Short mmCIF file of C-alpha atoms in Angstrom, two decimals:
data_model
loop_
_atom_site.label_atom_id
_atom_site.label_comp_id
_atom_site.label_asym_id
_atom_site.label_seq_id
_atom_site.Cartn_x
_atom_site.Cartn_y
_atom_site.Cartn_z
CA MET A 281 79.93 45.90 99.35
CA SER A 282 82.63 44.57 101.67
CA ARG A 283 84.63 46.69 104.08
CA ALA A 284 87.79 45.59 102.19
CA ARG A 285 86.31 46.93 98.95
CA ASP A 286 85.48 50.22 100.68
CA PHE A 287 89.06 50.63 101.84
CA ALA A 288 90.43 49.71 98.42
CA ASP A 289 88.22 52.30 96.77
CA LEU A 290 89.21 54.89 99.35
CA ALA A 291 92.90 54.28 98.70
CA GLY A 292 92.35 54.60 94.99
CA SER A 293 90.39 57.81 95.29
CA ALA A 294 93.50 59.78 96.24
CA ASP A 295 95.09 58.81 92.93
CA ALA A 296 91.93 59.98 91.23
CA GLY A 297 92.08 63.28 93.07
CA GLY A 298 89.16 62.32 95.27
CA LEU A 299 90.61 62.96 98.73
CA THR A 300 90.68 66.63 99.62
CA GLY A 301 92.86 68.62 101.95
CA ARG A 302 96.06 66.75 101.18
CA ASN A 303 98.01 69.65 99.64
CA LEU A 304 100.00 71.51 102.30
CA ILE A 305 100.89 74.23 99.79
CA ILE A 306 98.49 77.17 99.57
CA ASN A 307 97.66 78.66 96.15
CA GLY A 308 99.70 76.00 94.32
CA ALA A 309 97.71 76.61 91.14
CA MET A 310 98.57 80.32 91.26
CA THR A 311 94.95 81.46 91.03
CA VAL A 312 94.81 84.05 93.83
CA ALA A 313 96.66 87.37 93.48
CA GLN A 314 95.17 89.83 95.96
CA ARG A 315 98.15 92.19 95.70
CA GLY A 316 97.75 92.48 91.94
CA THR A 317 98.88 90.55 88.91
CA SER A 318 102.49 91.71 88.85
CA GLY A 319 105.23 93.40 90.81
CA THR A 320 108.99 93.89 90.76
CA MET A 321 111.45 93.42 93.60
CA THR A 322 112.82 96.50 95.31
CA ALA A 323 114.21 94.82 98.41
CA ASP A 324 115.54 91.51 99.71
CA GLN A 325 112.34 89.71 100.53
CA GLN A 326 108.91 90.66 99.25
CA TYR A 327 105.46 89.43 98.32
CA LEU A 328 104.80 90.98 94.94
CA SER A 329 101.78 89.38 93.34
CA LEU A 330 100.49 85.85 93.93
CA ASP A 331 99.33 85.15 97.46
CA ARG A 332 101.72 83.15 99.64
CA TRP A 333 104.47 83.23 97.01
CA GLY A 334 107.44 85.38 97.90
CA ALA A 335 110.47 86.61 95.97
CA ARG A 336 113.77 86.95 97.68
CA THR A 337 117.44 87.56 97.30
CA TYR A 338 120.11 87.13 99.90
CA ASN A 339 121.70 90.59 99.69
CA GLY A 340 122.07 90.53 95.91
CA THR A 341 121.52 93.54 93.67
CA GLY A 342 119.78 91.58 90.92
CA ARG A 343 116.03 91.95 90.63
CA PHE A 344 113.17 90.05 89.04
CA SER A 345 109.48 90.58 88.60
CA VAL A 346 106.73 88.16 89.59
CA ALA A 347 103.48 87.96 87.67
CA GLN A 348 100.37 85.85 87.51
CA ASP A 349 100.54 84.40 84.01
CA THR A 350 98.36 82.27 81.75
CA THR A 351 101.19 80.19 80.30
CA VAL A 352 100.49 76.67 81.54
CA PRO A 353 101.55 73.13 80.67
CA THR A 354 99.56 71.64 77.81
CA GLY A 355 96.98 69.02 78.63
CA GLN A 356 96.80 69.89 82.32
CA THR A 357 93.95 71.53 84.19
CA PHE A 358 95.74 74.73 85.11
CA THR A 359 94.77 78.25 84.14
CA ASN A 360 97.59 80.19 85.79
CA SER A 361 101.27 80.05 86.56
CA LEU A 362 103.78 82.15 88.45
CA LYS A 363 106.10 83.89 86.00
CA ALA A 364 109.40 85.33 87.19
CA THR A 365 111.38 87.56 84.81
CA VAL A 366 114.87 88.96 85.33
CA THR A 367 114.72 92.77 85.31
CA THR A 368 118.21 93.48 86.68
CA THR A 369 120.93 90.89 86.25
CA ASP A 370 123.48 89.83 88.84
CA THR A 371 126.49 88.19 87.24
CA SER A 372 128.54 87.94 90.44
CA GLY A 373 127.51 84.34 91.12
CA THR A 374 127.70 85.18 94.80
CA TYR A 375 124.20 85.93 96.01
CA GLY A 376 121.12 83.77 96.21
CA TYR A 377 117.77 84.32 94.51
CA ALA A 378 114.61 82.30 94.88
CA ILE A 379 110.86 81.93 94.69
CA LYS A 380 109.58 80.81 98.07
CA GLN A 381 106.62 79.69 100.13
CA ASP A 382 106.96 79.50 103.92
CA LEU A 383 104.62 77.08 105.68
CA GLU A 384 103.55 77.60 109.25
CA GLY A 385 103.82 74.96 111.95
CA TYR A 386 100.09 74.30 112.08
CA THR A 387 100.26 73.39 108.38
CA VAL A 388 103.17 70.96 108.48
CA ASN A 389 102.40 69.26 111.80
CA PRO A 390 100.93 66.27 109.88
CA LEU A 391 104.56 65.48 108.92
CA ARG A 392 105.34 64.93 112.63
CA THR A 393 108.39 67.16 112.24
CA GLY A 394 111.23 66.63 114.67
CA THR A 395 110.01 63.29 115.98
CA SER A 396 111.37 59.79 115.56
CA ASP A 397 108.23 58.82 113.67
CA ALA A 398 108.31 61.77 111.26
CA LEU A 399 106.79 61.06 107.85
CA LYS A 400 108.05 61.34 104.31
CA SER A 401 106.41 63.89 102.07
CA THR A 402 106.24 64.28 98.32
CA LEU A 403 106.66 67.57 96.49
CA SER A 404 105.40 67.81 92.92
CA PHE A 405 105.30 70.81 90.60
CA TRP A 406 105.47 71.94 86.99
CA ALA A 407 108.40 74.23 86.09
CA ARG A 408 109.69 75.86 82.92
CA SER A 409 112.67 78.13 82.34
CA SER A 410 114.17 79.97 79.41
CA VAL A 411 117.57 78.95 80.76
CA ALA A 412 118.23 75.22 80.56
CA GLY A 413 120.18 73.51 83.29
CA THR A 414 120.21 72.14 86.80
CA TYR A 415 117.98 73.81 89.36
CA CYS A 416 117.67 73.29 93.11
CA CYS A 417 114.72 73.13 95.42
CA SER A 418 115.16 73.23 99.17
CA VAL A 419 113.26 72.79 102.38
CA ARG A 420 114.60 74.33 105.56
CA GLY A 421 113.43 74.00 109.10
CA THR A 422 112.78 76.85 111.47
CA ALA A 423 115.46 79.54 111.23
CA GLY A 424 117.27 77.52 108.58
CA ALA A 425 119.13 75.34 111.08
CA ALA A 426 118.21 72.14 109.19
CA SER A 427 118.12 71.80 105.42
CA TYR A 428 117.12 69.42 102.66
CA VAL A 429 118.22 70.13 99.06
CA PHE A 430 117.49 68.30 95.83
CA GLU A 431 118.32 68.99 92.19
CA TYR A 432 116.17 68.78 89.09
CA THR A 433 116.82 69.46 85.42
CA LEU A 434 114.98 71.69 82.97
CA ALA A 435 115.33 71.92 79.19
CA ALA A 436 114.92 75.40 77.75
CA ASP A 437 111.34 76.65 77.44
CA THR A 438 109.87 73.23 78.21
CA TRP A 439 107.33 72.50 80.90
CA THR A 440 108.57 69.64 83.09
CA LYS A 441 106.78 67.93 85.93
CA ILE A 442 109.02 67.29 88.90
CA GLU A 443 108.16 64.77 91.61
CA HIS A 444 110.41 64.27 94.60
CA THR A 445 109.91 62.43 97.87
CA ILE A 446 111.45 64.26 100.82
CA ALA A 447 112.94 62.18 103.62
CA GLU A 448 111.42 62.18 107.08
CA PRO A 449 112.24 65.45 108.94
CA THR A 450 113.39 63.63 112.07
CA THR A 451 116.01 66.22 112.94
CA THR A 452 115.38 67.85 116.29
CA THR A 453 117.63 70.81 115.52
CA PRO A 454 116.07 73.30 115.42
CA SER A 455 113.15 72.64 117.68
CA TRP A 456 110.11 72.91 115.45
CA GLY A 457 107.70 75.65 116.34
CA ARG A 458 104.54 73.69 115.55
CA THR A 459 102.29 76.74 115.87
CA ASN A 460 101.90 79.91 113.81
CA GLY A 461 105.54 80.57 113.01
CA ALA A 462 107.45 79.60 109.86
CA ASP A 463 108.38 75.93 110.21
CA TYR A 464 108.98 74.78 106.65
CA LEU A 465 110.69 77.13 104.22
CA LEU A 466 110.42 75.96 100.62
CA GLU A 467 112.55 77.65 97.98
CA TRP A 468 112.97 77.26 94.23
CA SER A 469 116.47 78.61 93.65
CA LEU A 470 117.13 80.96 90.74
CA GLY A 471 120.76 81.64 91.57
CA GLY A 472 122.84 79.94 94.21
CA GLN A 473 124.40 81.81 97.08
CA THR A 474 127.86 80.41 97.61
CA SER A 475 127.56 80.46 101.38
CA LYS A 476 124.34 78.43 101.22
CA GLN A 477 125.54 75.75 98.81
CA THR A 478 126.00 72.15 99.86
CA ALA A 479 127.27 68.97 98.22
CA THR A 480 124.83 66.89 100.24
CA THR A 481 121.54 66.34 98.49
CA GLU A 482 118.38 64.39 99.18
CA SER A 483 118.92 64.07 102.91
CA TRP A 484 118.36 66.31 105.90
CA GLN A 485 121.44 67.92 107.37
CA ASP A 486 122.24 70.52 109.98
CA GLY A 487 122.95 73.95 108.55
CA ASN A 488 121.37 76.60 106.36
CA TYR A 489 121.57 75.41 102.74
CA ASN A 490 119.33 76.04 99.76
CA SER A 491 121.24 74.92 96.66
CA THR A 492 124.28 73.15 95.24
CA SER A 493 127.15 74.43 93.12
CA ASN A 494 125.29 72.99 90.11
CA GLN A 495 122.50 75.56 90.42
CA THR A 496 121.94 77.40 87.13
CA ASP A 497 122.75 81.10 87.43
CA TRP A 498 119.34 82.16 86.04
CA ILE A 499 119.59 85.65 87.52
CA SER A 500 122.61 86.45 85.33
CA ASN A 501 120.49 86.27 82.14
CA SER A 502 118.70 89.48 81.18
CA GLY A 503 115.01 88.87 80.54
CA ALA A 504 115.21 85.21 81.56
CA THR A 505 111.88 83.67 82.57
CA PHE A 506 110.91 80.97 85.06
CA TYR A 507 107.40 79.56 85.39
CA LEU A 508 105.95 77.51 88.23
CA THR A 509 102.52 75.98 88.78
CA GLY A 510 100.75 72.92 90.12
CA VAL A 511 102.78 72.90 93.32
CA GLN A 512 101.72 70.24 95.78
CA LEU A 513 103.32 68.97 99.00
CA GLU A 514 101.60 65.98 100.55
CA VAL A 515 102.25 63.42 103.22
CA GLY A 516 103.53 60.11 101.87
CA GLU A 517 105.76 58.76 99.15
CA THR A 518 103.40 59.17 96.20
CA ALA A 519 102.69 62.23 94.09
CA THR A 520 98.95 62.15 93.57
CA PRO A 521 97.21 64.30 90.93
CA PHE A 522 97.12 67.98 91.76
CA GLU A 523 94.28 68.82 94.11
CA HIS A 524 92.27 71.50 92.33
CA GLU A 525 90.05 73.57 94.59
CA GLY A 526 87.55 76.35 94.05
CA TYR A 527 88.77 79.95 93.96
CA GLY A 528 86.85 80.75 97.14
CA THR A 529 88.48 77.89 99.01
CA THR A 530 91.97 79.02 98.03
CA LEU A 531 91.12 82.67 98.73
CA GLY A 532 89.92 81.73 102.22
CA LYS A 533 93.21 79.97 102.95
CA CYS A 534 95.18 82.96 101.66
CA GLN A 535 93.21 85.38 103.84
CA ARG A 536 94.82 83.92 106.93
CA TYR A 537 97.94 85.69 105.65
CA LEU A 538 96.65 88.67 103.65
CA LYS A 539 93.30 90.36 103.68
CA LEU A 540 91.99 93.29 101.65
CA GLY A 541 88.96 95.24 102.76
CA GLY A 542 87.37 98.53 103.57
CA ALA A 543 84.37 98.76 101.22
CA GLY A 544 81.35 100.02 103.12
CA VAL A 545 83.15 100.26 106.43
CA TYR A 546 81.76 102.89 108.79
CA GLY A 547 83.96 104.98 111.02
CA ILE A 548 83.99 108.05 113.16
CA TYR A 549 86.15 111.12 112.75
CA ASN A 550 88.28 111.58 115.85
CA SER A 551 89.70 114.80 114.41
CA ALA A 552 89.15 116.77 111.22
CA THR A 553 91.54 114.45 109.38
CA ASN A 554 91.51 110.99 110.99
CA ILE A 555 88.79 108.36 110.74
CA GLU A 556 88.75 105.58 113.30
CA ILE A 557 87.32 102.23 112.24
CA SER A 558 87.05 98.71 113.63
CA ILE A 559 87.34 95.59 111.50
CA PRO A 560 86.60 91.98 112.42
CA PHE A 561 88.77 89.38 110.67
CA SER A 562 87.19 86.23 109.30
CA PRO A 563 88.97 83.86 109.33
CA ASP A 564 91.37 84.79 112.11
CA MET A 565 94.69 85.88 110.70
CA ARG A 566 97.95 84.06 111.39
CA ALA A 567 99.24 86.91 113.56
CA THR A 568 98.26 90.48 114.32
CA PRO A 569 98.48 92.08 110.87
CA THR A 570 100.29 95.13 109.59
CA LEU A 571 97.97 97.81 108.22
CA SER A 572 98.74 99.65 105.00
CA MET A 573 96.84 101.14 102.11
CA ALA A 574 96.28 99.06 98.99
CA LYS A 575 94.80 102.21 97.43
CA THR A 576 95.48 105.77 98.57
CA THR A 577 92.54 107.41 96.81
CA VAL A 578 89.23 106.56 98.47
CA THR A 579 85.72 107.96 98.42
CA ILE A 580 84.47 109.10 101.82
CA SER A 581 80.82 109.81 102.57
CA ASN A 582 80.35 112.02 105.61
CA LYS A 583 76.97 110.92 106.99
CA THR A 584 76.76 113.77 109.47
CA ASN A 585 76.97 116.68 107.03
CA SER A 586 76.05 114.82 103.81
CA ASN A 587 79.33 115.55 102.04
CA THR A 588 80.97 112.97 99.80
CA ALA A 589 84.40 113.43 98.28
CA ASP A 590 87.59 111.65 97.25
CA ALA A 591 90.58 111.74 99.57
CA THR A 592 93.68 111.27 97.43
CA SER A 593 96.43 110.46 99.91
CA VAL A 594 94.96 108.46 102.78
CA SER A 595 97.42 106.65 104.99
CA ALA A 596 97.55 104.19 107.85
CA THR A 597 98.20 106.06 111.08
CA ASN A 598 97.44 103.57 113.83
CA ILE A 599 96.30 100.02 114.52
CA SER A 600 95.42 98.25 117.72
CA ALA A 601 94.48 94.69 116.92
CA SER A 602 94.67 90.97 117.54
CA PRO A 603 94.65 88.11 115.01
CA SER A 604 90.84 88.10 115.20
CA GLY A 605 90.23 91.77 114.51
CA ALA A 606 91.28 95.38 114.65
CA PHE A 607 89.88 97.00 117.79
CA PHE A 608 90.52 100.21 116.03
CA ALA A 609 92.54 101.44 113.10
CA GLN A 610 93.02 105.03 112.10
CA ILE A 611 93.10 106.28 108.53
CA GLY A 612 94.71 109.68 108.08
CA ASN A 613 94.43 112.48 105.53
CA CYS A 614 90.64 112.11 105.29
CA ASN A 615 89.96 115.87 105.57
CA VAL A 616 87.86 116.24 102.44
CA THR A 617 84.26 116.40 103.68
CA SER A 618 84.29 119.45 105.97
CA ALA A 619 84.51 117.01 108.82
CA SER A 620 85.07 117.54 112.49
CA SER A 621 85.52 115.22 115.42
CA GLY A 622 82.46 113.06 116.02
CA HIS A 623 81.21 112.99 112.44
CA ILE A 624 80.20 109.59 111.07
CA ALA A 625 81.82 108.48 107.81
CA GLN A 626 81.51 105.60 105.39
CA PHE A 627 84.24 104.40 103.01
CA ARG A 628 82.95 103.78 99.51
CA THR A 629 86.02 102.28 97.86
CA ASP A 630 86.62 98.58 97.49
CA GLU A 631 89.61 96.82 99.03
CA PHE A 632 91.70 99.86 99.94
CA LEU A 633 92.88 98.43 103.25
CA GLN A 634 95.65 95.83 103.27
CA LEU A 635 96.14 93.67 106.35
CA ASP A 636 99.32 91.60 106.14
CA ALA A 637 100.12 88.66 108.44
CA GLU A 638 102.42 86.83 106.02
CA LEU A 639 105.32 84.75 107.22
CA MET B 283 113.43 95.09 104.45
CA ASN B 284 114.25 98.77 104.12
CA ILE B 285 112.73 100.41 107.21
CA GLU B 286 112.66 104.18 107.64
CA ASN B 287 110.95 106.77 109.84
CA ALA B 288 109.95 104.33 112.59
CA GLN B 289 107.90 105.92 115.35
CA TYR B 290 105.68 104.52 118.06
CA SER B 291 101.99 105.41 117.95
CA ALA B 292 100.04 105.49 121.18
CA ASP B 293 96.45 105.26 122.32
CA SER B 294 95.50 106.55 125.76
CA GLY B 295 99.18 106.90 126.55
CA GLU B 296 100.09 103.33 125.67
CA ASN B 297 102.14 102.35 122.61
CA VAL B 298 100.00 100.20 120.29
CA CYS B 299 102.00 100.08 117.05
CA VAL B 300 105.02 101.35 115.15
CA ASN B 301 104.39 103.55 112.15
CA ALA B 302 107.15 103.19 109.58
CA THR B 303 107.96 103.34 105.90
CA ILE B 304 108.85 99.80 104.85
CA ASP B 305 110.12 99.19 101.34
CA GLY B 306 108.62 102.55 100.41
CA VAL B 307 105.15 101.89 101.85
CA THR B 308 103.68 103.60 104.93
CA MET B 309 102.61 100.92 107.41
CA SER B 310 101.20 100.61 110.92
CA VAL B 311 102.94 97.63 112.49
CA PRO B 312 101.40 96.05 115.61
CA LEU B 313 103.63 95.10 118.53
CA ASP B 314 103.30 91.36 117.87
CA PRO B 315 106.60 89.45 117.63
CA ALA B 316 104.87 86.97 115.29
CA ASN B 317 104.29 89.82 112.82
CA ARG B 318 107.15 89.67 110.28
CA HIS B 319 107.46 93.45 110.04
CA TYR B 320 107.68 93.88 113.81
CA ALA B 321 110.12 90.96 114.06
CA GLU B 322 112.37 92.68 111.52
CA ILE B 323 112.03 96.02 113.36
CA LEU B 324 113.12 94.30 116.58
CA ARG B 325 116.03 92.66 114.77
CA GLN B 326 117.24 95.93 113.29
CA VAL B 327 116.88 97.73 116.63
CA GLU B 328 118.86 94.94 118.31
CA ALA B 329 121.54 95.23 115.62
CA GLY B 330 121.76 98.98 116.13
CA GLU B 331 120.51 99.63 112.60
CA LEU B 332 117.22 101.28 113.54
CA THR B 333 115.87 103.60 116.21
CA ILE B 334 112.17 103.95 116.98
CA ALA B 335 111.12 107.48 117.87
CA ASP B 336 108.79 108.05 120.79
CA ALA B 337 105.11 108.63 120.15
CA ASP B 338 103.98 112.22 119.66
#
């Protein structure tokens, strides 16, 4: 076979889904939900369910839930979608609401951001809403000092595939971080914030914009739903078929940002109530993570005095760590096994530790 | 983020993290500016909206 034939076949294999690693979005098929399958906003900016997918408002009082759902477009190879549902309306028309994924500099460096030879990229996704109308999607550079907004249209309760080629991010304002910070902020607007609306679409501009005045006020509709799946951002001007990957591959990518653990971990009591543990991270996390409890009831086996019991209100009390591991972390309220300082303990509950290095 | 009850936690006399209740959840936040929780703590302290208590 000729070298020309080899190259022709290689070029065609992307269209057939044969080239891997081209999707810059993580968990675009909405398969990984380490935090659980649903959650409802209680604050401005939160990760509620699906890994890497955040919910946010810009100071609004409206609220929506986010769930991993099985409603998917017919005839496509998806098993899950992100489902957002309005739980508290905001009819003011003043504040912004969105589904978001922030990409770190290491991820978007293939776009050559902030250089004269920056590359176009193509964003494709499936969306569906119970509220028909014009919706906005935006990309913003570090700190929101540069923005790119485009509109798309949805009919009520109808899955629609959107494909849009984003112009080259040649802007040098802001300076792109290029490392482990948030460099590319993607948002699917669900209610436009007046101060972040622009009339300029489909080109990069200075300023912090995420929608237009045409944005449908989805958040003002009680019980309204919005679905999203099959999200792919790739270098180039062509939307290739969605790059499906194994659950383990996606989970591994997500664990750079969120990791659950604790099952079988050994520790040592440094008082009658606190257990000190060390945890290696694999892969390294994006940044030194925050420690919290995914579960507050855990089974503790005291190996020194052979007592095993459930502690019902364990809490994070300390962490000294780096992105590659916790040198030590302390879990409090573990005084259920007649323990004293120096006793050896083992945790016998799965995934009760939550380590969060999200953007 | 709603941040309450922020207090440094120390090991061998050196601050290693901030313990706080963030959006209703008790968290140990490392002193890494790339950590989003610590970045927000720093922002709120700078804005005069939050005070971090000394370690016990």
